[in-house]
XYZ file of C-alpha atoms in Angstrom:
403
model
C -8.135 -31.687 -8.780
C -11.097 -34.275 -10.234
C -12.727 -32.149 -13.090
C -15.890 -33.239 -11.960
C -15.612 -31.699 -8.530
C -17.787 -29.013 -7.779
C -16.104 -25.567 -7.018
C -17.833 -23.784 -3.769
C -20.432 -21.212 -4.865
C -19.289 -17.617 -4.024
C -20.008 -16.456 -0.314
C -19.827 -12.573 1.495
C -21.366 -9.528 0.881
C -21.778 -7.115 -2.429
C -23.776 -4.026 -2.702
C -26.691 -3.975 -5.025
C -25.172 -1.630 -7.323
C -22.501 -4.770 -7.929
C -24.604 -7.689 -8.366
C -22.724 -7.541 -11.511
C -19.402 -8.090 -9.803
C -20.959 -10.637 -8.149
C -21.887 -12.438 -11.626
C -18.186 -11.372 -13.081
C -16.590 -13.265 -9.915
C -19.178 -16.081 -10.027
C -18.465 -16.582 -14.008
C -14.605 -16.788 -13.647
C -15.078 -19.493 -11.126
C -17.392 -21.662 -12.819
C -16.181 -21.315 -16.120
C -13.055 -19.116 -16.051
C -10.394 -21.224 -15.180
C -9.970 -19.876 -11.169
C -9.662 -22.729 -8.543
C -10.174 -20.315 -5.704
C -10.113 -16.559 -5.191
C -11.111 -13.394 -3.137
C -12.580 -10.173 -4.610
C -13.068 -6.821 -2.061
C -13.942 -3.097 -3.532
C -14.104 -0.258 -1.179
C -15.914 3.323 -2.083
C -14.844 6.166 0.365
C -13.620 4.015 3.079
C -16.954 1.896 2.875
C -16.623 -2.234 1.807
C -18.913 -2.535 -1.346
C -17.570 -5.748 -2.366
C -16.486 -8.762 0.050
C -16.313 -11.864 -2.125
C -14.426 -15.567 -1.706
C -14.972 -18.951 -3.468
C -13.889 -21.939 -4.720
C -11.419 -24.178 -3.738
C -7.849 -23.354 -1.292
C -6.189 -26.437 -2.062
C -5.581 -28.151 -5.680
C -7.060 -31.237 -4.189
C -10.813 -29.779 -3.831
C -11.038 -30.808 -0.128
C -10.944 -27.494 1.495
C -13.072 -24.284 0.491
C -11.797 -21.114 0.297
C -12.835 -19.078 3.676
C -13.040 -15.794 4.628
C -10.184 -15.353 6.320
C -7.931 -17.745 3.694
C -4.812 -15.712 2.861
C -2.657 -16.092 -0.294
C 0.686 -15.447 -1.894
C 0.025 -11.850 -4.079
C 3.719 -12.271 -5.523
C 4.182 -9.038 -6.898
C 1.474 -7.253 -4.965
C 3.784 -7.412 -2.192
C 6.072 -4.260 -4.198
C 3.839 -1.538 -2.928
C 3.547 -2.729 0.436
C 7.329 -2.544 0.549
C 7.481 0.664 -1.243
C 5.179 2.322 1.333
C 8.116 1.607 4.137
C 10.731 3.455 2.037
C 8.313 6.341 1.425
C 7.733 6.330 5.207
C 10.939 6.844 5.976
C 11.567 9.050 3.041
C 9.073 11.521 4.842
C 10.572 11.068 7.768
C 13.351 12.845 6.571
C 15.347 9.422 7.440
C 15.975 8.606 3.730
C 16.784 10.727 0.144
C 15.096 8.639 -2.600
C 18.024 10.263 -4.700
C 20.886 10.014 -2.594
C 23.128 6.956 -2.962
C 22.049 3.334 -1.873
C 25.417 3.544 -0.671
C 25.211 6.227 1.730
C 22.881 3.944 3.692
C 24.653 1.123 2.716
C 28.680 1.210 2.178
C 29.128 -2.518 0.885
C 26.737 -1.791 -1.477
C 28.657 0.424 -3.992
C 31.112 -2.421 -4.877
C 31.269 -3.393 -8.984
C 29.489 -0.350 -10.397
C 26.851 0.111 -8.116
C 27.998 3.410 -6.413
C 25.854 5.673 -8.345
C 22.617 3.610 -7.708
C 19.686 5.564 -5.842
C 16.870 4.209 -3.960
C 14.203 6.231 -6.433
C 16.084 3.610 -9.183
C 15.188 0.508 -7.613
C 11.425 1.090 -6.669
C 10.606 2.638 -10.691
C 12.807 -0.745 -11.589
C 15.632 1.322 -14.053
C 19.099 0.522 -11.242
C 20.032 -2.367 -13.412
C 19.964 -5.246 -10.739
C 16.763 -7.178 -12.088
C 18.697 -10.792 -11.000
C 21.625 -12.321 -9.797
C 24.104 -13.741 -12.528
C 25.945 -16.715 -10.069
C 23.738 -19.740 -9.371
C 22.024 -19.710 -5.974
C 22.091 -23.030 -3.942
C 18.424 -24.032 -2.840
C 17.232 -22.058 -0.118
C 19.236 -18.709 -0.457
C 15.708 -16.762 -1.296
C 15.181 -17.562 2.766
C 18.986 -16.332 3.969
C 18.569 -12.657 4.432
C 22.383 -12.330 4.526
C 22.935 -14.326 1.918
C 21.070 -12.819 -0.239
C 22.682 -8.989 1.002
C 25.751 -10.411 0.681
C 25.276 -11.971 -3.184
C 23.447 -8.485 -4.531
C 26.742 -6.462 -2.774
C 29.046 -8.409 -5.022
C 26.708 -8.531 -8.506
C 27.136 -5.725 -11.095
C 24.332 -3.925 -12.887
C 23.025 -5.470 -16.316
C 23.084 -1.725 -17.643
C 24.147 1.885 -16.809
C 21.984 2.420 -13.882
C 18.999 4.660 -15.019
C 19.450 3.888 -18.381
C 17.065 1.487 -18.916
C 14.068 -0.381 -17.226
C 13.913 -3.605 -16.599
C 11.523 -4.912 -13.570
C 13.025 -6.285 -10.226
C 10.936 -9.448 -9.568
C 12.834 -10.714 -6.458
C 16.104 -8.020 -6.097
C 13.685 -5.499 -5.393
C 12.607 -6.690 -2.062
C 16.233 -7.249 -1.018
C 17.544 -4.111 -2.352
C 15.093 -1.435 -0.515
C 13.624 -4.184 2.704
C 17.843 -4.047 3.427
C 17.518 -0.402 3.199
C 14.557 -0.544 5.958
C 16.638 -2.955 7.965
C 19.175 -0.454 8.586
C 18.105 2.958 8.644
C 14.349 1.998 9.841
C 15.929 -0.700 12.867
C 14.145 -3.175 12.581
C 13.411 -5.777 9.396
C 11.080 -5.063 6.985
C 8.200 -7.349 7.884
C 8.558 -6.087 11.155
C 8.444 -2.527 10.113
C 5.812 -3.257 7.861
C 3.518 -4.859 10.384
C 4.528 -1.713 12.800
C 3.594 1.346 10.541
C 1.379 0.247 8.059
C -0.392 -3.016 8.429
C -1.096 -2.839 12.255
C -2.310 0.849 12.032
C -4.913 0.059 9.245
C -6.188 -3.302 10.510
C -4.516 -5.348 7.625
C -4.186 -9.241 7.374
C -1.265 -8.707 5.437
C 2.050 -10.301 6.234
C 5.909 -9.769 4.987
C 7.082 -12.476 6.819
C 4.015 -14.832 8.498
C 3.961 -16.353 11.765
C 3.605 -19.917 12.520
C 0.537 -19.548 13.987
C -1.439 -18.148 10.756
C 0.085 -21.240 8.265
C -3.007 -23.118 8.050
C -4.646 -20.238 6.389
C -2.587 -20.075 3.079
C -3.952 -21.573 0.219
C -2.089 -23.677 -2.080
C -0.659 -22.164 -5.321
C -0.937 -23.647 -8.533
C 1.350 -22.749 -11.028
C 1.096 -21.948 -14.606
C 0.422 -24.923 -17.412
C 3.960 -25.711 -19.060
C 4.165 -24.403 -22.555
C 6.701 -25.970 -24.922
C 6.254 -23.576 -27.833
C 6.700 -19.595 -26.660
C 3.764 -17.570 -27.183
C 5.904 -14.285 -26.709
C 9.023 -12.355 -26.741
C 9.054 -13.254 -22.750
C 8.858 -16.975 -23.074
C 11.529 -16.797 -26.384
C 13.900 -15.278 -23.642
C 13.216 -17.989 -21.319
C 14.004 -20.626 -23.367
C 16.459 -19.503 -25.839
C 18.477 -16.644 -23.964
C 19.828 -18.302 -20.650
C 21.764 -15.941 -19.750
C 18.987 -12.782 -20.555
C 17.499 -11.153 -17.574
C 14.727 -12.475 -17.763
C 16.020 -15.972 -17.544
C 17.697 -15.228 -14.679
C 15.173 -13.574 -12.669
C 12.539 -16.591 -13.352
C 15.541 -19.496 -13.087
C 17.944 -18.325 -10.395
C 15.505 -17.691 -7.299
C 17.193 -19.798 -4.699
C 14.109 -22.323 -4.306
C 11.315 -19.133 -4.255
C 10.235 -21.037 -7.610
C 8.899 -23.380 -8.711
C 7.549 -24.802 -4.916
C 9.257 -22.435 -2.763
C 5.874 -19.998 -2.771
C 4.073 -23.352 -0.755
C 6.643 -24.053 1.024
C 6.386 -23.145 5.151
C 10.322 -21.797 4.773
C 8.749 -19.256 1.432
C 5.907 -18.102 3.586
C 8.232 -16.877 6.269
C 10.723 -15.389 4.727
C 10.300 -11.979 4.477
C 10.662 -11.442 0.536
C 9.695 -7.323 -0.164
C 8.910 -8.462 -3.654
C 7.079 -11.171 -3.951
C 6.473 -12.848 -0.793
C 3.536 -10.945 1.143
C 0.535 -13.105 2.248
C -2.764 -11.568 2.661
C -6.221 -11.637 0.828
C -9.103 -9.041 -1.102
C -9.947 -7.280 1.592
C -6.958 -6.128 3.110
C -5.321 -4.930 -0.365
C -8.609 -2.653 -1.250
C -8.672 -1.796 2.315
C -5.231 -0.209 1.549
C -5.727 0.702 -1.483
C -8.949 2.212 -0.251
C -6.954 4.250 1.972
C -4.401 5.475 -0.771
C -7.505 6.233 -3.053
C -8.445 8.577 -0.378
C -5.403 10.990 0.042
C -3.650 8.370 2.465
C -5.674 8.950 5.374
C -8.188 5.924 7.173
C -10.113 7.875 10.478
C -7.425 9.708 12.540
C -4.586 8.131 10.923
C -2.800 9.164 8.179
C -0.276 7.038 6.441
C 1.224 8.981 4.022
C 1.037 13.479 3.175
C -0.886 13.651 -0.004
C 1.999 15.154 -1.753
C 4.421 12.023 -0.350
C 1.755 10.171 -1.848
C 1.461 12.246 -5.493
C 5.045 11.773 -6.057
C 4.969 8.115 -4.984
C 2.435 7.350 -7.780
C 3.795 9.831 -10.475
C 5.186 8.083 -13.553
C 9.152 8.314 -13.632
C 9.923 5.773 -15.554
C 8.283 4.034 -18.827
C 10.236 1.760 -22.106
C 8.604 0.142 -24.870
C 10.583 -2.733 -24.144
C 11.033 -3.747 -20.924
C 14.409 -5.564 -20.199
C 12.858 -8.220 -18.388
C 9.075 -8.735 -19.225
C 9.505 -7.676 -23.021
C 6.554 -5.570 -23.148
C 5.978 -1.979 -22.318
C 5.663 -1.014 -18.946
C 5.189 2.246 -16.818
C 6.134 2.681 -13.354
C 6.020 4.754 -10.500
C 8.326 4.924 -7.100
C 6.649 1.558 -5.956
C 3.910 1.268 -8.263
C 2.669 0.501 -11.397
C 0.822 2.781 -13.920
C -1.605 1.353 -16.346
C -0.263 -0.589 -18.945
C -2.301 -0.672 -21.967
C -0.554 -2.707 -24.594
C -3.043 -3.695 -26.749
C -3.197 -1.906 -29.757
C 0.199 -4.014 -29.836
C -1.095 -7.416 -28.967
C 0.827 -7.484 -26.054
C 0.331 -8.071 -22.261
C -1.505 -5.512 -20.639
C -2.751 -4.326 -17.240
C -5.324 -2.041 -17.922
C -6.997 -1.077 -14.437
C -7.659 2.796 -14.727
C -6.038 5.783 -16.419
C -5.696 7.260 -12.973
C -5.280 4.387 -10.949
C -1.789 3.018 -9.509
C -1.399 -0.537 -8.231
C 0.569 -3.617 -8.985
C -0.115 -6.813 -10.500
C 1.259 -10.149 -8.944
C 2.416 -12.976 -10.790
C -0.492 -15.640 -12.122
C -2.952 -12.118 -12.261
C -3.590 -10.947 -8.792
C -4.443 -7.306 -8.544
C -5.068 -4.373 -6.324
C -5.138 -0.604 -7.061
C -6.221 2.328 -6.145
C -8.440 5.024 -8.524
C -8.439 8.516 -6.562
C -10.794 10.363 -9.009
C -13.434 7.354 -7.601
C -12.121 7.177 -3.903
C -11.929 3.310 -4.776
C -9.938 0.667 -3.884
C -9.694 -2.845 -5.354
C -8.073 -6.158 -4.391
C -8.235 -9.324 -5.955
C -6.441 -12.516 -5.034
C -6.081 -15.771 -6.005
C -4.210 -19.596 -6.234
C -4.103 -21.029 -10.141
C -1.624 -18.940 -11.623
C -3.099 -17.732 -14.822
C -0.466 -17.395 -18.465
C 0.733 -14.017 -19.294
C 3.323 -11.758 -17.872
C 0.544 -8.958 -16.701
C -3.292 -9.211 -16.676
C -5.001 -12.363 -17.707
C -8.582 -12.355 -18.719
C -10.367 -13.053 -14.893
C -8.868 -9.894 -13.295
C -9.680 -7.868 -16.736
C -13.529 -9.418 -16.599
C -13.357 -8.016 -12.478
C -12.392 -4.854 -13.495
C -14.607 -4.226 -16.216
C -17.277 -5.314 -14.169
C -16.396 -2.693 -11.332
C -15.918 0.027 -13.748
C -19.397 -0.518 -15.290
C -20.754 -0.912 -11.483
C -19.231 2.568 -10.375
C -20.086 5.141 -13.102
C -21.418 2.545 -15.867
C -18.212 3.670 -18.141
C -16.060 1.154 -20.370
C -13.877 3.734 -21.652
C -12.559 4.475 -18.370
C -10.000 1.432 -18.632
């Protein structure tokens, strides 16, 4: 896009109390590297925040809209991870029962003693797939089940963490397929999305394409500014290599392509903008219950969020991490110089690739969603979601130290 095109000013709605947020949003555009993005906070089931600016395409000829949706990569996790709960309380699915017992093919080389609980807090040992995929296997469903059937864990399963950028979503959205009887976008759209009013997708129609923004990927580095990038380009065979290499056309233009946007990939794949993530989120901040309906118990819920599994060195993103059954914890790695994703001690959320956001705080009722199409660097948080944050904090209870 010409550098000397102007971005869009910032339109919607924001509170008084958040002019501030207004200003944060407003600064990243003009000055903090963001091409376009959308910002929404809810408070107790109230919309505080409704922001969206800048630019949907990397050619500067169409403005980000209200209703533009965008790929959330990795934000896409919890809305997966909400299915499996749902049938978990259902009484339909143990979380620490065998994969296996759902699915027999699965147990084959070493993966017998594998549990669904392993998978969603990342430790089962299947962060990628070690054979090359052919172009276009991220958008064969049976493909894909097939390949993960015949690969063998990296490590003891449980052992060790290691996060499940792309496996993930064909690992527990398989599980869905069969015990919940229909696919996962389907059952998605079914018990969660539908129900709360979401423009959220796993899986998007035809008819909503000319929504999506464009996604810009990362700059190129050629020198690695971390022990993530070393492992990219010096250990090819490392999981982390694999997981960013071996994506059968997901990257690097799979994400804009109309083949990416309909697959429906549990774990990196959903489509949807601000509002609808804090709108969830909203809903989680508030013990799982929107009006009469309630998505989740409370204690469903607690146990979802609840830490069970944290490293120092994560086997993939080579930083710390902390996770949940679906979600991740706050990350605060920066006493260490590392990557962080600092967005509340008592929050739970996810962070997508490039430095989309949403979470939910429950001690503040609030939820937060933040989306966006220039990828940012890092393997976490970059700088415009931590500005967002901040600025929300300071708006809610005028409190740095909370983060």
């Amino acid at each position: 896009m010409s550098a000397s095109k102007a971005i869009p000013q910032s339109a919607g709605h924001c509170a008084p109390a958040f002019d501030a947020v207004r200003a944060a949003f407003e600064h990243n555009l003009a000055h903090g590297g963001e091409l376009g993005a959308s910002l929404a906070v809810e408070i107790d089931g109230e919309c505080v925040v409704d922001l969206w600016g800048g630019w949907a395409d990397t050619e500067g000829a169409t403005p980000w809209q209200r209703d533009t949706l965008s790929v959330v990569f990795s934000n896409t996790k919890p809305a997966t991870a909400l299915c499996i709960h749902l049938l978990a309380e259902a009484g339909e699915l143990d979380l620490d029962q065998p994969v296996a017992r759902y699915w027999p093919a699965f147990a084959a080389a070493g993966k017998d003693a594998i549990t669904p609980r392993m998978v969603l807090d990342h430790s089962a040992g299947l962060p990628a797939l070690r054979e090359r995929l052919p172009d276009g296997a991220a958008f064969d469903w049976d493909f894909m089940v097939e390949r993960i059937e015949r690969e063998a864990p990296f490590w003891a399963p449980g052992t060790r963490v290691g996060y499940h950028a792309l496996t993930y979503g064909w690992l527990l959205g398989e599980l869905v397929r069969r015990i919940g009887g229909c696919s996962l976008g389907e059952f998605f759209r079914r018990q969660v999305a539908q129900p709360l009013g979401l423009d959220f997708w796993i899986g998007l129609p035809a008819s909503e394409e000319s929504r999506v923004a464009t996604i810009a990927p990362p700059a190129a580095t050629s020198v690695p500014r971390n022990a993530f990038e070393r492992a990219l380009m010096e250990e090819p065979q490392s999981p982390t290599a694999l997981y960013m290499k071996n994506t059968g056309g997901w990257r690097p233009s799979g994400f804009n392509s109309r083949a990416g946007h309909a697959a429906e990939l549990g774990a990196a794949g959903g489509i949807t903008h601000a509002r609808s993530l804090a709108r969830l989120y909203g809903t989680l901040a508030c013990g799982g219950q929107r009006g009469g309906f309630r998505l989740l118990r409370e204690d469903t819920l607690a146990k979802a969020t609840a830490v069970s599994s944290a490293t120092h060195d994560d086997a993939c993103l080579r930083v710390p991490t902390r996770f949940g059954a679906g979600f991740m914890r706050q990350m605060d790695n920066r006493a260490r110089g590392l990557d962080s994703a600092c967005f509340g001690r008592d929050a739970f959320g996810h962070v997508g690739a490039g430095g989309s956001l949403a979470f939910a705080s429950p001690s503040r009722r609030l939820g937060f969603g933040y989306t966006m199409n220039r990828m940012g660097p890092g393997v976490l948080l970059n700088e415009r979601a931590d500005r967002l944050v901040q600025a929300v904090y300071e708006a809610v209870d005028g409190a740095s130290r909370a983060l």
